[in-house]
Tab-separated table of C-alpha atoms in Angstrom:
chain	number	residue	atom	x	y	z
A	95	UNK	CA	-10.275	-66.941	8.794
A	96	UNK	CA	-9.679	-65.688	12.320
A	97	UNK	CA	-5.930	-65.730	11.620
A	98	UNK	CA	-6.259	-63.378	8.654
A	99	UNK	CA	-8.629	-61.128	10.597
A	100	UNK	CA	-6.043	-60.778	13.352
A	101	UNK	CA	-3.383	-59.944	10.748
A	102	UNK	CA	-5.636	-57.256	9.242
A	103	UNK	CA	-6.415	-55.709	12.634
A	104	UNK	CA	-2.718	-55.709	13.526
A	105	UNK	CA	-1.861	-53.998	10.230
A	106	UNK	CA	-4.487	-51.298	10.715
A	107	UNK	CA	-3.351	-50.594	14.270
A	108	UNK	CA	0.288	-50.298	13.217
A	109	UNK	CA	-0.357	-48.013	10.203
A	110	UNK	CA	-0.458	-44.251	10.993
A	111	UNK	CA	-3.665	-42.572	9.954
A	112	UNK	CA	-3.942	-39.120	8.366
A	113	UNK	CA	-6.983	-36.902	8.631
A	114	UNK	CA	-6.305	-35.130	5.337
A	115	UNK	CA	-6.238	-31.635	6.894
A	116	UNK	CA	-3.185	-30.380	4.961
A	117	UNK	CA	-1.051	-31.454	2.002
A	118	UNK	CA	2.296	-30.301	3.399
A	119	UNK	CA	3.579	-28.853	6.658
A	120	UNK	CA	6.854	-26.966	7.119
A	121	UNK	CA	7.915	-27.479	10.727
A	122	UNK	CA	9.933	-25.307	13.117
A	123	UNK	CA	11.331	-22.768	10.637
A	124	UNK	CA	11.999	-19.082	11.195
A	125	UNK	CA	8.986	-17.791	9.284
A	126	UNK	CA	9.378	-14.242	7.917
A	127	UNK	CA	6.596	-12.202	6.334
A	128	UNK	CA	7.644	-8.606	5.825
A	129	UNK	CA	4.140	-7.263	5.183
A	130	UNK	CA	2.774	-8.267	8.591
A	131	UNK	CA	6.092	-8.153	10.451
A	132	UNK	CA	5.950	-11.854	11.310
A	133	UNK	CA	9.376	-13.203	12.300
A	134	UNK	CA	9.341	-16.196	14.626
A	135	UNK	CA	9.832	-19.937	14.874
A	136	UNK	CA	6.589	-21.637	13.848
A	137	UNK	CA	4.945	-23.965	11.315
A	138	UNK	CA	3.391	-23.372	7.896
A	139	UNK	CA	0.628	-25.611	6.518
A	140	UNK	CA	-0.204	-25.851	2.815
A	141	UNK	CA	-3.254	-27.196	0.991
A	142	UNK	CA	-4.278	-27.030	-2.665
A	143	UNK	CA	-1.396	-24.769	-3.627
A	144	UNK	CA	-2.174	-22.149	-0.980
A	145	UNK	CA	-0.961	-21.390	2.532
A	146	UNK	CA	-3.661	-22.745	4.790
A	147	UNK	CA	-2.370	-21.939	8.267
A	148	UNK	CA	0.600	-20.540	10.181
A	149	UNK	CA	0.974	-21.525	13.819
A	150	UNK	CA	2.602	-23.776	16.352
A	151	UNK	CA	2.302	-27.550	16.501
A	152	UNK	CA	0.463	-27.973	13.203
A	153	UNK	CA	-0.086	-31.632	12.348
A	154	UNK	CA	-1.852	-33.931	9.905
A	155	UNK	CA	-0.114	-33.884	6.528
A	156	UNK	CA	1.366	-36.656	4.382
A	157	UNK	CA	4.456	-34.515	3.676
A	158	UNK	CA	6.616	-32.782	6.268
A	159	UNK	CA	9.647	-30.548	5.850
A	160	UNK	CA	11.804	-30.044	8.927
A	161	UNK	CA	12.972	-26.419	8.650
A	162	UNK	CA	14.714	-26.283	12.026
A	163	UNK	CA	17.519	-23.732	11.846
A	164	UNK	CA	16.312	-22.460	8.465
A	165	UNK	CA	14.518	-19.323	7.261
A	166	UNK	CA	11.116	-19.815	5.651
A	167	UNK	CA	10.409	-16.887	3.300
A	168	UNK	CA	8.055	-16.119	0.447
A	169	UNK	CA	9.431	-17.289	-2.897
A	170	UNK	CA	11.763	-14.773	-4.485
A	171	UNK	CA	10.363	-12.738	-7.417
A	172	UNK	CA	12.665	-11.560	-10.223
A	173	UNK	CA	11.185	-8.737	-12.313
A	174	UNK	CA	14.042	-8.612	-14.806
A	175	UNK	CA	15.161	-11.850	-16.439
A	176	UNK	CA	16.069	-12.498	-20.063
A	177	UNK	CA	16.596	-16.174	-19.162
A	178	UNK	CA	13.058	-17.038	-18.122
A	179	UNK	CA	11.947	-18.567	-21.445
A	180	UNK	CA	14.413	-21.466	-21.352
A	181	UNK	CA	14.577	-24.567	-19.147
A	182	UNK	CA	18.221	-23.819	-18.381
A	183	UNK	CA	17.491	-20.273	-17.264
A	184	UNK	CA	14.614	-21.417	-15.082
A	185	UNK	CA	16.693	-24.234	-13.580
A	186	UNK	CA	19.289	-21.785	-12.302
A	187	UNK	CA	16.636	-19.324	-11.117
A	188	UNK	CA	14.986	-22.103	-9.113
A	189	UNK	CA	18.343	-23.096	-7.626
A	190	UNK	CA	18.703	-19.482	-6.474
A	191	UNK	CA	15.341	-19.523	-4.671
A	192	UNK	CA	13.367	-17.740	-7.395
A	193	UNK	CA	9.777	-18.938	-7.790
A	194	UNK	CA	8.587	-16.280	-10.277
A	195	UNK	CA	10.622	-14.480	-12.946
A	196	UNK	CA	9.506	-12.013	-15.592
A	197	UNK	CA	10.931	-10.537	-18.776
A	198	UNK	CA	9.980	-6.917	-18.139
A	199	UNK	CA	12.907	-4.918	-19.562
A	200	UNK	CA	12.860	-6.201	-23.152
A	201	UNK	CA	9.432	-7.849	-23.033
A	202	UNK	CA	8.028	-9.862	-25.904
A	203	UNK	CA	5.943	-9.438	-29.051
A	204	UNK	CA	3.732	-11.146	-29.937
A	205	UNK	CA	3.468	-12.019	-26.271
A	206	UNK	CA	1.140	-14.985	-26.806
A	207	UNK	CA	3.994	-17.174	-28.073
A	208	UNK	CA	6.334	-17.011	-25.044
A	209	UNK	CA	3.470	-17.041	-22.561
A	210	UNK	CA	2.406	-20.393	-24.053
A	211	UNK	CA	5.955	-21.745	-24.143
A	212	UNK	CA	5.555	-24.383	-21.422
A	213	UNK	CA	2.158	-26.054	-21.961
A	214	UNK	CA	2.949	-28.848	-19.488
A	215	UNK	CA	4.221	-26.586	-16.752
A	216	UNK	CA	7.576	-24.971	-16.082
A	217	UNK	CA	10.186	-25.072	-13.337
A	218	UNK	CA	9.009	-21.669	-12.071
A	219	UNK	CA	6.293	-19.115	-12.743
A	220	UNK	CA	7.053	-16.781	-15.637
A	221	UNK	CA	5.651	-13.750	-17.417
A	222	UNK	CA	6.463	-10.892	-19.750
A	223	UNK	CA	5.797	-7.271	-20.556
A	224	UNK	CA	4.767	-6.130	-24.013
A	225	UNK	CA	8.004	-5.439	-25.882
A	226	UNK	CA	7.851	-2.026	-27.546
A	227	UNK	CA	11.081	-2.516	-29.494
A	228	UNK	CA	9.899	-5.918	-30.737
A	229	UNK	CA	6.606	-4.394	-31.873
A	230	UNK	CA	8.496	-1.519	-33.503
A	231	UNK	CA	10.621	-4.041	-35.413
A	232	UNK	CA	7.472	-5.757	-36.657
A	233	UNK	CA	5.928	-2.484	-37.807
A	234	UNK	CA	8.985	-0.811	-39.329
A	235	UNK	CA	11.024	-3.814	-40.541
A	236	UNK	CA	8.549	-6.694	-40.808
A	237	UNK	CA	10.654	-8.727	-38.366
A	238	UNK	CA	8.839	-10.897	-35.856
A	239	UNK	CA	11.074	-12.229	-33.094
A	240	UNK	CA	9.155	-12.831	-29.929
A	241	UNK	CA	11.662	-12.478	-27.107
A	242	UNK	CA	15.268	-12.263	-25.958
A	243	UNK	CA	15.536	-16.003	-25.371
A	244	UNK	CA	15.503	-16.580	-29.131
A	245	UNK	CA	18.883	-17.284	-30.667
A	246	UNK	CA	20.816	-15.596	-33.449
A	247	UNK	CA	19.346	-12.561	-35.145
A	248	UNK	CA	16.383	-12.527	-32.777
A	249	UNK	CA	18.677	-11.962	-29.827
A	250	UNK	CA	20.391	-9.187	-31.730
A	251	UNK	CA	17.081	-7.540	-32.553
A	252	UNK	CA	15.799	-7.556	-29.011
A	253	UNK	CA	18.955	-6.000	-27.643
A	254	UNK	CA	19.244	-3.443	-30.410
A	255	UNK	CA	22.453	-4.634	-32.008
A	256	UNK	CA	23.999	-2.147	-34.375
A	257	UNK	CA	26.943	-1.957	-36.726
A	258	UNK	CA	28.069	-5.379	-37.879
A	259	UNK	CA	24.600	-6.908	-37.641
A	260	UNK	CA	23.153	-4.205	-39.865
A	261	UNK	CA	25.907	-4.697	-42.414
A	262	UNK	CA	25.526	-8.464	-42.361
A	263	UNK	CA	21.806	-8.176	-43.017
A	264	UNK	CA	22.409	-5.970	-46.022
A	265	UNK	CA	19.779	-3.467	-44.921
A	266	UNK	CA	19.291	-1.130	-41.973
A	267	UNK	CA	17.071	-1.997	-39.066
A	268	UNK	CA	14.763	0.997	-39.360
A	269	UNK	CA	13.330	0.398	-35.892
A	270	UNK	CA	16.750	1.029	-34.379
A	271	UNK	CA	17.746	4.169	-36.241
A	272	UNK	CA	14.781	5.997	-37.717
A	273	UNK	CA	12.112	8.077	-36.074
A	274	UNK	CA	8.573	6.813	-36.427
A	275	UNK	CA	5.763	8.610	-38.167
A	276	UNK	CA	2.466	9.001	-36.331
A	277	UNK	CA	1.102	6.173	-38.455
A	278	UNK	CA	3.967	3.925	-37.342
A	279	UNK	CA	3.440	4.913	-33.710
A	280	UNK	CA	-0.284	4.185	-34.042
A	281	UNK	CA	0.476	0.730	-35.449
A	282	UNK	CA	3.075	-0.022	-32.774
A	283	UNK	CA	0.769	0.999	-29.932
A	284	UNK	CA	-2.023	-1.066	-31.473
A	285	UNK	CA	0.308	-4.081	-31.380
A	286	UNK	CA	1.169	-3.302	-27.755
A	287	UNK	CA	-2.544	-3.082	-26.908
A	288	UNK	CA	-3.025	-6.565	-28.364
A	289	UNK	CA	-0.162	-7.875	-26.226
A	290	UNK	CA	-1.713	-6.322	-23.116
A	291	UNK	CA	-5.026	-7.939	-24.013
A	292	UNK	CA	-3.173	-11.255	-24.341
A	293	UNK	CA	-1.767	-11.066	-20.816
A	294	UNK	CA	1.377	-8.919	-20.961
A	295	UNK	CA	2.247	-7.122	-17.733
A	296	UNK	CA	3.377	-3.567	-18.459
A	297	UNK	CA	5.241	-2.064	-21.410
A	298	UNK	CA	8.945	-2.794	-21.902
A	299	UNK	CA	10.801	0.213	-23.293
A	300	UNK	CA	14.432	-0.342	-24.322
A	301	UNK	CA	14.943	3.368	-24.878
A	302	UNK	CA	18.732	3.221	-24.936
A	303	UNK	CA	18.853	0.495	-27.589
A	304	UNK	CA	16.812	2.528	-30.054
A	305	UNK	CA	18.013	5.901	-28.847
A	306	UNK	CA	18.635	7.472	-32.269
A	307	UNK	CA	15.165	6.540	-33.517
A	308	UNK	CA	13.122	7.389	-30.413
A	309	UNK	CA	11.866	10.975	-30.612
A	310	UNK	CA	10.497	12.946	-27.690
A	311	UNK	CA	7.137	12.959	-29.479
A	312	UNK	CA	7.033	9.162	-29.669
A	313	UNK	CA	8.207	8.832	-26.077
A	314	UNK	CA	5.396	11.091	-24.897
A	315	UNK	CA	2.829	9.084	-26.831
A	316	UNK	CA	4.078	5.862	-25.206
A	317	UNK	CA	3.771	7.400	-21.747
A	318	UNK	CA	0.309	8.803	-22.499
A	319	UNK	CA	-0.780	5.383	-23.770
A	320	UNK	CA	0.517	3.739	-20.578
A	321	UNK	CA	-1.312	6.250	-18.396
A	322	UNK	CA	-4.576	5.833	-20.320
A	323	UNK	CA	-4.339	2.037	-20.024
A	324	UNK	CA	-3.174	2.062	-16.381
A	325	UNK	CA	0.029	0.242	-17.275
A	326	UNK	CA	3.575	0.598	-16.038
A	327	UNK	CA	6.517	1.443	-18.311
A	328	UNK	CA	9.645	-0.578	-17.556
A	329	UNK	CA	12.612	1.134	-19.128
A	330	UNK	CA	16.289	0.835	-19.841
A	331	UNK	CA	16.689	4.593	-20.051
A	332	UNK	CA	19.058	6.348	-22.425
A	333	UNK	CA	22.662	6.268	-21.306
A	334	UNK	CA	24.465	9.591	-20.922
A	335	UNK	CA	27.350	10.846	-23.032
A	336	UNK	CA	29.572	10.724	-19.974
A	337	UNK	CA	29.576	8.604	-16.846
A	338	UNK	CA	27.305	9.891	-14.106
A	339	UNK	CA	25.231	12.278	-16.247
A	340	UNK	CA	21.577	11.952	-15.069
A	341	UNK	CA	20.015	13.328	-18.279
A	342	UNK	CA	18.436	9.973	-19.214
A	343	UNK	CA	16.841	9.579	-15.795
A	344	UNK	CA	15.620	13.164	-15.813
A	345	UNK	CA	13.940	12.585	-19.188
A	346	UNK	CA	12.000	9.585	-17.901
A	347	UNK	CA	11.032	11.146	-14.572
A	348	UNK	CA	9.824	14.316	-16.264
A	349	UNK	CA	7.747	12.343	-18.759
A	350	UNK	CA	6.196	10.276	-15.950
A	351	UNK	CA	5.383	13.418	-13.968
A	352	UNK	CA	3.764	15.153	-16.939
A	353	UNK	CA	1.656	12.195	-18.090
A	354	UNK	CA	0.903	10.425	-14.811
A	355	UNK	CA	2.229	7.096	-16.112
A	356	UNK	CA	3.761	4.601	-13.708
A	357	UNK	CA	7.481	4.042	-14.293
A	358	UNK	CA	10.064	1.433	-13.351
A	359	UNK	CA	13.755	2.145	-13.983
A	360	UNK	CA	15.884	-0.923	-14.703
A	361	UNK	CA	19.271	-1.589	-13.053
A	362	UNK	CA	19.851	1.815	-11.471
A	363	UNK	CA	23.291	0.610	-10.374
A	364	UNK	CA	24.649	0.111	-13.886
A	365	UNK	CA	23.219	3.390	-15.182
A	366	UNK	CA	24.275	5.614	-12.304
A	367	UNK	CA	27.719	4.123	-11.548
A	368	UNK	CA	29.699	6.778	-9.624
A	369	UNK	CA	26.636	9.080	-9.440
A	370	UNK	CA	24.438	6.607	-7.559
A	371	UNK	CA	23.653	9.066	-4.750
A	372	UNK	CA	22.464	11.647	-7.291
A	373	UNK	CA	20.288	9.138	-9.147
A	374	UNK	CA	18.704	7.762	-5.971
A	375	UNK	CA	18.090	11.309	-4.741
A	376	UNK	CA	16.311	12.195	-7.981
A	377	UNK	CA	13.993	9.217	-7.587
A	378	UNK	CA	13.243	10.157	-3.983
A	379	UNK	CA	12.475	13.729	-5.043
A	380	UNK	CA	10.176	12.512	-7.828
A	381	UNK	CA	8.259	10.326	-5.396
A	382	UNK	CA	7.841	13.264	-3.042
A	383	UNK	CA	6.107	15.071	-5.914
A	384	UNK	CA	3.733	12.169	-6.479
A	385	UNK	CA	5.489	10.449	-9.382
A	386	UNK	CA	4.776	6.709	-9.389
A	387	UNK	CA	8.343	5.484	-9.905
A	388	UNK	CA	10.343	2.488	-8.717
A	389	UNK	CA	13.746	1.064	-9.503
A	390	UNK	CA	15.892	-2.048	-9.079
A	391	UNK	CA	19.519	-3.147	-8.697
A	392	UNK	CA	21.591	-6.301	-9.039
A	393	UNK	CA	24.505	-7.102	-6.690
A	394	UNK	CA	27.452	-7.226	-9.100
A	395	UNK	CA	29.985	-4.578	-10.073
A	396	UNK	CA	30.131	-5.874	-13.654
A	397	UNK	CA	27.381	-5.420	-16.232
A	398	UNK	CA	26.594	-7.463	-19.331
A	399	UNK	CA	25.246	-6.868	-22.824
A	400	UNK	CA	25.990	-7.881	-26.409
A	401	UNK	CA	29.190	-6.677	-28.019
A	402	UNK	CA	27.193	-5.356	-30.973
A	403	UNK	CA	24.976	-3.209	-28.758
A	404	UNK	CA	24.200	0.408	-29.496
A	405	UNK	CA	26.268	1.658	-26.555
A	406	UNK	CA	29.509	0.547	-28.210
A	407	UNK	CA	28.713	2.634	-31.291
A	408	UNK	CA	29.202	5.743	-29.150
A	409	UNK	CA	32.146	7.067	-27.168
A	410	UNK	CA	31.654	4.208	-24.738
A	411	UNK	CA	34.957	4.603	-22.953
A	412	UNK	CA	33.922	8.094	-21.849
A	413	UNK	CA	30.362	6.989	-21.180
A	414	UNK	CA	31.381	4.108	-18.890
A	415	UNK	CA	34.775	5.358	-17.763
A	416	UNK	CA	36.304	2.054	-18.899
A	417	UNK	CA	38.566	0.639	-21.588
A	418	UNK	CA	38.950	-2.509	-23.699
A	419	UNK	CA	40.752	-4.347	-20.900
A	420	UNK	CA	37.656	-3.963	-18.681
A	421	UNK	CA	35.617	-6.136	-21.068
A	422	UNK	CA	35.638	-9.900	-20.488
A	423	UNK	CA	34.564	-12.673	-22.821
A	424	UNK	CA	32.539	-15.069	-20.609
A	425	UNK	CA	33.142	-17.981	-22.967
A	426	UNK	CA	36.925	-17.791	-22.614
A	427	UNK	CA	37.442	-15.727	-19.462
A	428	UNK	CA	39.851	-13.515	-21.417
A	429	UNK	CA	39.939	-9.719	-21.245
A	430	UNK	CA	39.700	-8.003	-24.625
A	431	UNK	CA	42.088	-5.760	-26.484
A	432	UNK	CA	41.157	-3.141	-29.041
A	433	UNK	CA	41.910	-5.656	-31.791
A	434	UNK	CA	39.966	-8.557	-30.281
A	435	UNK	CA	37.077	-6.223	-29.431
A	436	UNK	CA	36.770	-5.020	-33.023
A	437	UNK	CA	37.161	-8.526	-34.451
A	438	UNK	CA	34.482	-9.975	-32.168
A	439	UNK	CA	32.115	-7.064	-32.739
A	440	UNK	CA	32.404	-7.591	-36.493
A	441	UNK	CA	32.260	-11.376	-36.588
A	442	UNK	CA	29.849	-12.101	-33.701
A	443	UNK	CA	27.764	-9.028	-32.808
A	444	UNK	CA	25.360	-11.274	-30.844
A	445	UNK	CA	28.176	-12.331	-28.514
A	446	UNK	CA	27.510	-11.556	-24.825
A	447	UNK	CA	30.271	-9.785	-22.934
A	448	UNK	CA	30.907	-8.859	-19.313
A	449	UNK	CA	31.995	-5.295	-18.618
A	450	UNK	CA	33.718	-4.463	-15.334
A	451	UNK	CA	32.405	-0.942	-14.803
A	452	UNK	CA	31.532	-0.372	-11.152
A	453	UNK	CA	32.872	-0.482	-7.599
A	454	UNK	CA	31.355	-1.754	-4.322
A	455	UNK	CA	31.081	1.789	-2.985
A	456	UNK	CA	28.909	2.690	-5.980
A	457	UNK	CA	26.867	-0.509	-5.846
A	458	UNK	CA	26.106	-0.962	-2.143
A	459	UNK	CA	24.066	2.244	-1.697
A	460	UNK	CA	21.664	1.019	-4.390
A	461	UNK	CA	21.273	-2.380	-2.726
A	462	UNK	CA	20.703	-0.780	0.682
A	463	UNK	CA	18.375	2.024	-0.435
A	464	UNK	CA	14.821	1.525	0.905
A	465	UNK	CA	12.294	0.542	-1.784
A	466	UNK	CA	14.942	-0.499	-4.342
A	467	UNK	CA	13.911	-3.925	-5.645
A	468	UNK	CA	16.442	-6.714	-6.209
A	469	UNK	CA	16.336	-8.002	-9.806
A	470	UNK	CA	18.919	-10.071	-11.666
A	471	UNK	CA	18.931	-8.837	-15.276
A	472	UNK	CA	19.749	-12.474	-16.127
A	473	UNK	CA	21.194	-12.860	-19.607
A	474	UNK	CA	19.586	-15.385	-22.015
A	475	UNK	CA	20.688	-18.940	-21.232
A	476	UNK	CA	19.665	-21.306	-24.036
A	477	UNK	CA	21.546	-24.334	-22.626
A	478	UNK	CA	22.842	-25.505	-19.269
A	479	UNK	CA	26.508	-25.088	-20.209
A	480	UNK	CA	26.131	-21.733	-22.002
A	481	UNK	CA	28.421	-19.251	-20.213
A	482	UNK	CA	26.978	-15.878	-19.222
A	483	UNK	CA	27.255	-13.277	-16.484
A	484	UNK	CA	26.645	-15.001	-13.111
A	485	UNK	CA	23.909	-12.569	-12.070
A	486	UNK	CA	21.217	-14.845	-13.550
A	487	UNK	CA	22.491	-17.690	-11.387
A	488	UNK	CA	23.396	-16.192	-8.003
A	489	UNK	CA	21.799	-12.756	-7.518
A	490	UNK	CA	19.334	-13.626	-4.777
A	491	UNK	CA	21.644	-15.858	-2.746
A	492	UNK	CA	24.339	-13.201	-2.997
A	493	UNK	CA	22.073	-10.526	-1.500
A	494	UNK	CA	20.350	-12.589	1.188
A	495	UNK	CA	23.665	-14.244	2.103
A	496	UNK	CA	26.993	-12.374	1.853
A	497	UNK	CA	25.532	-8.871	1.557
A	498	UNK	CA	23.333	-9.389	4.612
A	499	UNK	CA	26.158	-10.953	6.606
A	500	UNK	CA	28.471	-8.083	5.608
A	501	UNK	CA	25.944	-5.565	6.930
A	502	UNK	CA	24.951	-3.933	3.640
A	503	UNK	CA	21.295	-4.511	4.598
A	504	UNK	CA	19.276	-6.533	7.095
A	505	UNK	CA	17.853	-9.974	6.412
A	506	UNK	CA	14.264	-8.739	6.619
A	507	UNK	CA	14.973	-5.826	4.275
A	508	UNK	CA	16.648	-8.192	1.809
A	509	UNK	CA	13.638	-10.521	1.847
A	510	UNK	CA	11.227	-7.598	1.327
A	511	UNK	CA	13.215	-6.412	-1.700
A	512	UNK	CA	12.938	-9.890	-3.251
A	513	UNK	CA	9.324	-10.690	-2.362
A	514	UNK	CA	6.884	-8.058	-1.119
A	515	UNK	CA	8.187	-5.054	-3.059
A	516	UNK	CA	8.115	-6.679	-6.518
A	517	UNK	CA	4.707	-8.232	-5.799
A	518	UNK	CA	3.279	-4.886	-4.724
A	519	UNK	CA	4.733	-3.192	-7.811
A	520	UNK	CA	2.870	-5.499	-10.184
A	521	UNK	CA	-0.367	-6.341	-8.388
A	522	UNK	CA	-2.244	-3.333	-9.776
A	523	UNK	CA	-1.677	-4.582	-13.349
A	524	UNK	CA	-1.678	-8.308	-12.526
A	525	UNK	CA	-3.872	-9.078	-9.497
A	526	UNK	CA	-2.347	-12.550	-9.123
A	527	UNK	CA	0.646	-10.822	-7.504
A	528	UNK	CA	-1.588	-9.801	-4.596
A	529	UNK	CA	-1.220	-13.461	-3.555
A	530	UNK	CA	2.551	-13.599	-3.984
A	531	UNK	CA	5.471	-12.238	-2.001
A	532	UNK	CA	3.769	-12.926	1.325
A	533	UNK	CA	3.606	-15.727	3.895
A	534	UNK	CA	0.022	-15.456	5.109
A	535	UNK	CA	-3.017	-17.738	5.062
A	536	UNK	CA	-4.661	-17.559	1.644
A	537	UNK	CA	-1.474	-16.612	-0.194
A	538	UNK	CA	0.063	-18.745	-2.957
A	539	UNK	CA	2.330	-21.446	-1.573
A	540	UNK	CA	5.474	-20.202	-3.333
A	541	UNK	CA	8.073	-20.534	-0.604
A	542	UNK	CA	11.868	-20.450	-0.346
A	543	UNK	CA	13.616	-22.109	2.592
A	544	UNK	CA	17.286	-21.307	3.133
A	545	UNK	CA	20.110	-21.389	5.650
A	546	UNK	CA	20.879	-17.765	6.484
A	547	UNK	CA	24.279	-18.690	7.911
A	548	UNK	CA	25.581	-20.401	4.768
A	549	UNK	CA	23.523	-19.204	1.803
A	550	UNK	CA	25.745	-17.757	-0.913
A	551	UNK	CA	26.249	-17.549	-4.636
A	552	UNK	CA	28.909	-19.843	-6.111
A	553	UNK	CA	28.663	-18.631	-9.707
A	554	UNK	CA	31.648	-16.527	-10.715
A	555	UNK	CA	32.656	-14.645	-13.840
A	556	UNK	CA	35.233	-17.320	-14.585
A	557	UNK	CA	32.996	-20.278	-13.687
A	558	UNK	CA	29.358	-19.154	-13.843
A	559	UNK	CA	27.457	-22.430	-14.111
A	560	UNK	CA	27.452	-23.256	-10.405
A	561	UNK	CA	24.196	-23.354	-8.484
A	562	UNK	CA	23.822	-21.406	-5.264
A	563	UNK	CA	24.601	-22.886	-1.865
A	564	UNK	CA	22.264	-22.772	1.131
A	565	UNK	CA	18.936	-22.709	-0.762
A	566	UNK	CA	17.588	-25.896	0.819
A	567	UNK	CA	13.959	-26.245	-0.305
A	568	UNK	CA	11.742	-24.370	-2.757
A	569	UNK	CA	7.989	-24.877	-3.007
A	570	UNK	CA	5.952	-23.698	-5.995
A	571	UNK	CA	2.158	-23.855	-5.960
A	572	UNK	CA	2.382	-26.189	-2.975
A	573	UNK	CA	4.716	-28.670	-4.666
A	574	UNK	CA	8.306	-29.299	-3.629
A	575	UNK	CA	10.308	-28.154	-6.667
A	576	UNK	CA	13.734	-28.193	-5.006
A	577	UNK	CA	14.729	-30.279	-2.002
A	578	UNK	CA	18.057	-30.735	-0.254
A	579	UNK	CA	19.391	-28.111	-2.695
A	580	UNK	CA	18.562	-30.232	-5.741
A	581	UNK	CA	15.990	-29.432	-8.410
A	582	UNK	CA	13.230	-32.027	-8.703
A	583	UNK	CA	13.256	-32.352	-12.469
A	584	UNK	CA	9.877	-34.087	-12.657
A	585	UNK	CA	8.030	-31.293	-10.857
A	586	UNK	CA	6.789	-28.605	-13.224
A	587	UNK	CA	4.479	-26.643	-10.951
A	588	UNK	CA	5.122	-23.224	-12.504
A	589	UNK	CA	2.925	-21.526	-15.048
A	590	UNK	CA	2.395	-18.317	-17.019
A	591	UNK	CA	1.724	-15.130	-15.042
A	592	UNK	CA	-0.695	-12.985	-17.009
A	593	UNK	CA	-2.491	-9.720	-16.544
A	594	UNK	CA	-6.279	-10.049	-16.898
A	595	UNK	CA	-6.191	-8.733	-20.483
A	596	UNK	CA	-9.470	-8.156	-22.240
């Protein structure tokens, strides 16, 4: 008996004890919080999915992450992702340091379906705006396709595919081409109100994709509705007839000024192109007059859409300043000719293409401009091997890595554009964002840890399905979702991000 007692005492003395103070401690990282200005080597302690403490020599946790030589930042927030409703899209977002991604440009309708898509948890946090075009399709055409992650015709609907899709259906998509009556507008806004009650964050307005059918009267009613309901309009504004014409931006800014609605302009870089200084100046001037407007950019000189999209029904070569040879098929890596363009547009209007339209000297001012948010505009990614534009795979690593090291912007500014700025933009509509985008006690423990000296995107146009390098650990809701640059497939700590609704 004494022998076994001695063994037990020896075991207890040799086993480390834990007081249970914290769940996880990140040790010795360069902790950056752009709201408070914190930027120093210290520790971060996490309990119950929240940041519990930040300070030196924190101890007592069953899990430790040694972040020596690494940056510890709030988890990156992507406001503009069409890939967020698939496991594959979320996998690559997570590998790029993204902890929350939202479908705000196209949105969804009915929003309840995609917001309930991952009942057992998801790789990352996800959310959606109320999709005006989707609701318009339901009202005017009786077509219900929830979101841009759907395949086939649904994808075409959400992105406003014209031409061949319309012919193949055997009937026109009235929502794309025809102006709405007041009764139709009433019904569409009623559907949007239901989506907002069900947790949608803002109103997604694909103005360019339904340009022929969207009257000034309907546009004003949408803006008035947004102002009355204290919601933000997220818009892909109408593209101009020629490259650099700011008419589409002027229309949206004027409508926001007259109605008082909040406005977010998607991908300013791909709309402005060579006129980026003019576009950014117009937004600055609008802000100086009290207009509540924000914008975003992604760090690639090529854009992406579907080959059947509305834009290619116009004089697109004049509009973009490009030609057939500037369009790339991501599935083959081949540049198109006039013949292959027309054949593909007729046979596969849902086919995603990459269009080489910009230059670094047009792009970099948008990335560097104060208050411009970084957002990926990730294309839908239904499977892991599906080939798309690399922006949904490497945007955040590209900005915080090569673009910082090349001097386009500072590390702290890059982090703010990926964390604090998007959180602040949404927190009025969705108060949960008041706890995101920051590294402070009481905030959500969504954290991205990376090596600032090596972090980079590896996804290319020719070989897009390559995860980023230098994103070392990612924590979501206090759980380690990526470690040693590898996704922990069994951890599904993400969940739906909803506005309060009713």
